[in-house]
Coordinates of C-alpha atoms in Angstrom, one line a residue:
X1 CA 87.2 90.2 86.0
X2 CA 84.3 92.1 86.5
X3 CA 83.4 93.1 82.6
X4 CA 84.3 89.1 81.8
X5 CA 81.3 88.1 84.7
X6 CA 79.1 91.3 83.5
X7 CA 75.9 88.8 82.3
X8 CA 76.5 86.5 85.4
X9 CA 76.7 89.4 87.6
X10 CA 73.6 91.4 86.4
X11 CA 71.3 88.4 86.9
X12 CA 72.8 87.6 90.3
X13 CA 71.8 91.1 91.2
X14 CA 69.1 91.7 89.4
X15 CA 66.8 88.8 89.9
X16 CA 64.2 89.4 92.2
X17 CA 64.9 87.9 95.8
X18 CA 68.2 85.9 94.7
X19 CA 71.0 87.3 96.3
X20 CA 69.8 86.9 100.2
X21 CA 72.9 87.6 101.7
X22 CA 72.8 91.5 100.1
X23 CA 68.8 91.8 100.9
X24 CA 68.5 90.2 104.0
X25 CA 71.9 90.9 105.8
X26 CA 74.9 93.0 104.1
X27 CA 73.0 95.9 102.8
X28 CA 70.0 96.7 105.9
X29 CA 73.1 96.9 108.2
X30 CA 75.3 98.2 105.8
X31 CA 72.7 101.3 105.2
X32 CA 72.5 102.0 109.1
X33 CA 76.2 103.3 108.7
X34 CA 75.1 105.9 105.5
X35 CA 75.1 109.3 106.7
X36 CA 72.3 111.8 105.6
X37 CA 72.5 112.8 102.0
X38 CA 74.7 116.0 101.6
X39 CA 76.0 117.5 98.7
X40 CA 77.4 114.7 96.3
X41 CA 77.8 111.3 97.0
X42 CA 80.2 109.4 94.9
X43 CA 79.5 105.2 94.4
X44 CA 83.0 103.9 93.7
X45 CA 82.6 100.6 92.0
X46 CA 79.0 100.8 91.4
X47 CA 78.6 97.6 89.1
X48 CA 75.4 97.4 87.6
X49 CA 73.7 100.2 90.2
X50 CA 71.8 98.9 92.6
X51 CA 73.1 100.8 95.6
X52 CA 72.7 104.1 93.1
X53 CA 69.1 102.8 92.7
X54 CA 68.4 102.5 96.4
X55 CA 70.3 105.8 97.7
X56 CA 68.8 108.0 95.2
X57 CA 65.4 107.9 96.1
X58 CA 66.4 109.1 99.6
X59 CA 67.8 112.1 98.9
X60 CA 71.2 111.2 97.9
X61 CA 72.7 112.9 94.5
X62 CA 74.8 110.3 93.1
X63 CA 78.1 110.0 90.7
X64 CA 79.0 106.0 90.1
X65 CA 82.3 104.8 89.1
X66 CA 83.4 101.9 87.6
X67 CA 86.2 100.4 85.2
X68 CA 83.7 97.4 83.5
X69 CA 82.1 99.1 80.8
X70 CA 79.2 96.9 80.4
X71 CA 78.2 97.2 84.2
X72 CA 78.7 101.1 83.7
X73 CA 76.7 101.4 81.0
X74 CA 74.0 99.2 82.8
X75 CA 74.4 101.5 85.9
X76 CA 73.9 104.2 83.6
X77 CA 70.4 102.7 82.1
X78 CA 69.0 101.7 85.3
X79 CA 68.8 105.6 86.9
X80 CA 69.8 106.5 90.3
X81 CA 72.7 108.6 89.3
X82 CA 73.1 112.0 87.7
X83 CA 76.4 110.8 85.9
X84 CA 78.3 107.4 85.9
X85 CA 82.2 107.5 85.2
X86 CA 84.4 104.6 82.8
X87 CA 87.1 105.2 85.1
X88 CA 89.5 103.4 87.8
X89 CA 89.1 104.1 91.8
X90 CA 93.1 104.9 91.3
X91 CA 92.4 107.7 89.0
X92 CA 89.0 109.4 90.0
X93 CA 88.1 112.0 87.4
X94 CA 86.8 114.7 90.0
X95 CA 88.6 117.4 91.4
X96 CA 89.9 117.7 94.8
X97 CA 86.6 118.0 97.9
X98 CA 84.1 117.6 95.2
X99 CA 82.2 115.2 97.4
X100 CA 81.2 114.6 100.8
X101 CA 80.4 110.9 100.8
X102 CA 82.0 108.2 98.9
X103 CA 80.4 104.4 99.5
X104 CA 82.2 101.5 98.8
X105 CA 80.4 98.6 98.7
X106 CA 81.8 95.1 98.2
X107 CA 84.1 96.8 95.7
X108 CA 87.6 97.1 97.6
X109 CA 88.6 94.2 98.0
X110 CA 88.1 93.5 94.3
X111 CA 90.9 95.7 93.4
X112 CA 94.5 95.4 92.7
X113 CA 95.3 98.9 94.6
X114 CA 92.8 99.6 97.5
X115 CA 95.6 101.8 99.4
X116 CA 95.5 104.0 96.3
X117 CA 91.4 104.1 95.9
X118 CA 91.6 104.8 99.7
X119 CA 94.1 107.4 99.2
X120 CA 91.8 108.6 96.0
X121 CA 88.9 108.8 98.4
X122 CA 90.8 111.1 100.5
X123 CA 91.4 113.7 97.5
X124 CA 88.3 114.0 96.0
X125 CA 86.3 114.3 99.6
X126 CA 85.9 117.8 101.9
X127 CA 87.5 117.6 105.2
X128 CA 85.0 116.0 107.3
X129 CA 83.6 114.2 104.2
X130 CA 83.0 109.9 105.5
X131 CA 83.8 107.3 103.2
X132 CA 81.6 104.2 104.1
X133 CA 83.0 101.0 103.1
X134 CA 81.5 97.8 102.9
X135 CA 84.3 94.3 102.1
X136 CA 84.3 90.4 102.5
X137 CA 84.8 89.7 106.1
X138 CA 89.1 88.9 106.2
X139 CA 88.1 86.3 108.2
X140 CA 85.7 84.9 106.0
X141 CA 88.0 82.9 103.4
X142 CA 88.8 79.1 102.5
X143 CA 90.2 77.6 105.4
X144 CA 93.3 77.0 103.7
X145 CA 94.2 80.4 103.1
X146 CA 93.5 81.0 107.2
X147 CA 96.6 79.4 107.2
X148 CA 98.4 82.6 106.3
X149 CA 95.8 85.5 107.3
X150 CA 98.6 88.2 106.4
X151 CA 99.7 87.4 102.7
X152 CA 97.4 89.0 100.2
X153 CA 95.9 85.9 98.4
X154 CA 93.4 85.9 95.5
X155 CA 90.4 83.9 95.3
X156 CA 87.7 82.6 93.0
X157 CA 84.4 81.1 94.6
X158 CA 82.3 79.7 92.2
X159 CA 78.2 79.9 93.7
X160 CA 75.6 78.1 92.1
X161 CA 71.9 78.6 93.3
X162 CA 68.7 78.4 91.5
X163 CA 69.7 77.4 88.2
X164 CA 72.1 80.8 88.2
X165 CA 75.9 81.3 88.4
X166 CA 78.4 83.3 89.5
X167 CA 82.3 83.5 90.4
X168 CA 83.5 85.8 93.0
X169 CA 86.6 86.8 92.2
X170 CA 88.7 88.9 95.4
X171 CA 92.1 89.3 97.0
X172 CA 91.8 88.2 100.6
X173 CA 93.9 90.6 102.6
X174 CA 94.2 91.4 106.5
X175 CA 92.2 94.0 108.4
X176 CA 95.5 95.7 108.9
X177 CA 95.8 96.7 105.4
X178 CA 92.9 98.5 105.1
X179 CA 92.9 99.9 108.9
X180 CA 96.7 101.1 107.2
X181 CA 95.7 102.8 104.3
X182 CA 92.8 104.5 105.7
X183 CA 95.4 105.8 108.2
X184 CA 98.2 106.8 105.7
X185 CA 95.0 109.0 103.5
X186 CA 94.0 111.0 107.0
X187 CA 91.1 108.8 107.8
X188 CA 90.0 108.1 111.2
X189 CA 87.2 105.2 111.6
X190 CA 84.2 106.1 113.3
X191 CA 82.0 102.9 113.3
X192 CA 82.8 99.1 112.8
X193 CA 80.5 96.8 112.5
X194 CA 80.6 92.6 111.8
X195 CA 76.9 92.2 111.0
X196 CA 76.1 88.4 111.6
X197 CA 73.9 86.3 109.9
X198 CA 72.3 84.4 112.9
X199 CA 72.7 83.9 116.4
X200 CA 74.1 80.0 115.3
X201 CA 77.2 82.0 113.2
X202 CA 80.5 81.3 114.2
X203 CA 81.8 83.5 112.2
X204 CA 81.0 87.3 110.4
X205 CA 80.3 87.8 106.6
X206 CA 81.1 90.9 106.4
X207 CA 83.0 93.9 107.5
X208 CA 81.6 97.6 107.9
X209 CA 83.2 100.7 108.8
X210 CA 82.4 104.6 108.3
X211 CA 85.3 106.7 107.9
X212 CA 85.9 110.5 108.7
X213 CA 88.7 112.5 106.7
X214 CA 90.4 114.6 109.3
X215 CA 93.2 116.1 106.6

């Protein structure tokens, strides 16, 4: 999905002051969670590198991942990162405790296997390596799908603003799935967080959690 909306994508992100939600709300509170840079941090599903582009220049040494070969390659251009991997989260091609940071942002729920990336994340971090992960809120969905929170359901929101496009394709799954997995690969959460948009919001956005490998 993700190398078929490459071109919508990159503009979305790219353009200067368009995506609000990232500037304004997801990524500030997201970056309050990111610990200090340490030895290697890996960017698992790092699209066309913007969070690469924002760590970097505060110390972070950077790897990105990412199976769309166009927004790899773009990733790759825009600097940030020492390297940038053609590969799947399922299959990360770095050896065990390579890293002591992986970020996920706004890229797990986007996969068909986020128990295995999870698990993944686990391998290829030290012991006492985080994992910071940033998804859609599983609250925030159609209200039709609310109508069964626990079945894994995927959805495509097409977004129009200011003459650009863009689908966002996901699965919608419950908070217990990932709470699971990140249990089953010797995680332990450290810090949650639902940032909300405004005092008027009924309802989060987002979800953020740090992570801390134990095993």
């Amino acid at each position: 999905m993700w190398e078929r909306r490459a071109a919508e994508w990159t503009a979305w992100a790219r353009t200067a002051g368009h995506d609000v939600h990232f500037t304004h709300l997801n990524w500030p509170a997201f970056e309050e969670l990111v610990p200090a840079p340490g030895r290697l941090t890996l960017d698992l599903g790092c699209g066309e590198g913007r969070v690469g582009r924002l760590l970097q220049p505060v110390g972070h040494r950077l790897v990105g991942l990412d199976t769309a070969p166009t927004l790899a390659a773009l990733a790759r251009d825009g600097g940030g990162y020492e390297r940038v991997l053609d590969a799947a989260a399922t299959a990360i091609p770095l050896d065990d405790g390579t890293v002591d940071l992986v970020v996920a942002f706004m890229s797990l729920h986007d996969m068909d296997d986020p128990a295995r990336a999870i698990a993944e994340c686990g391998r290829v971090l030290e012991a006492g390596g985080r994992l910071c992960l940033a998804i859609v809120h599983p609250l925030n969905r159609p209200a039709e799908a609310l109508e069964d929170y626990f079945a894994h359901q995927r959805v495509a929101v097409p977004v129009e603003r200011d003459g650009l496009t863009m689908t966002f394709e996901a699965i919608d799954r419950p908070l217990g799935y990932y709470t699971g997995a990140l249990e089953d690969a010797g995680f332990v959460v450290e810090a949650l967080r639902e940032p909300r948009p405004d005092a008027a919001a009924a309802q989060p956005l987002f979800l953020h959690m740090r992570c801390r490998r134990e095993w």
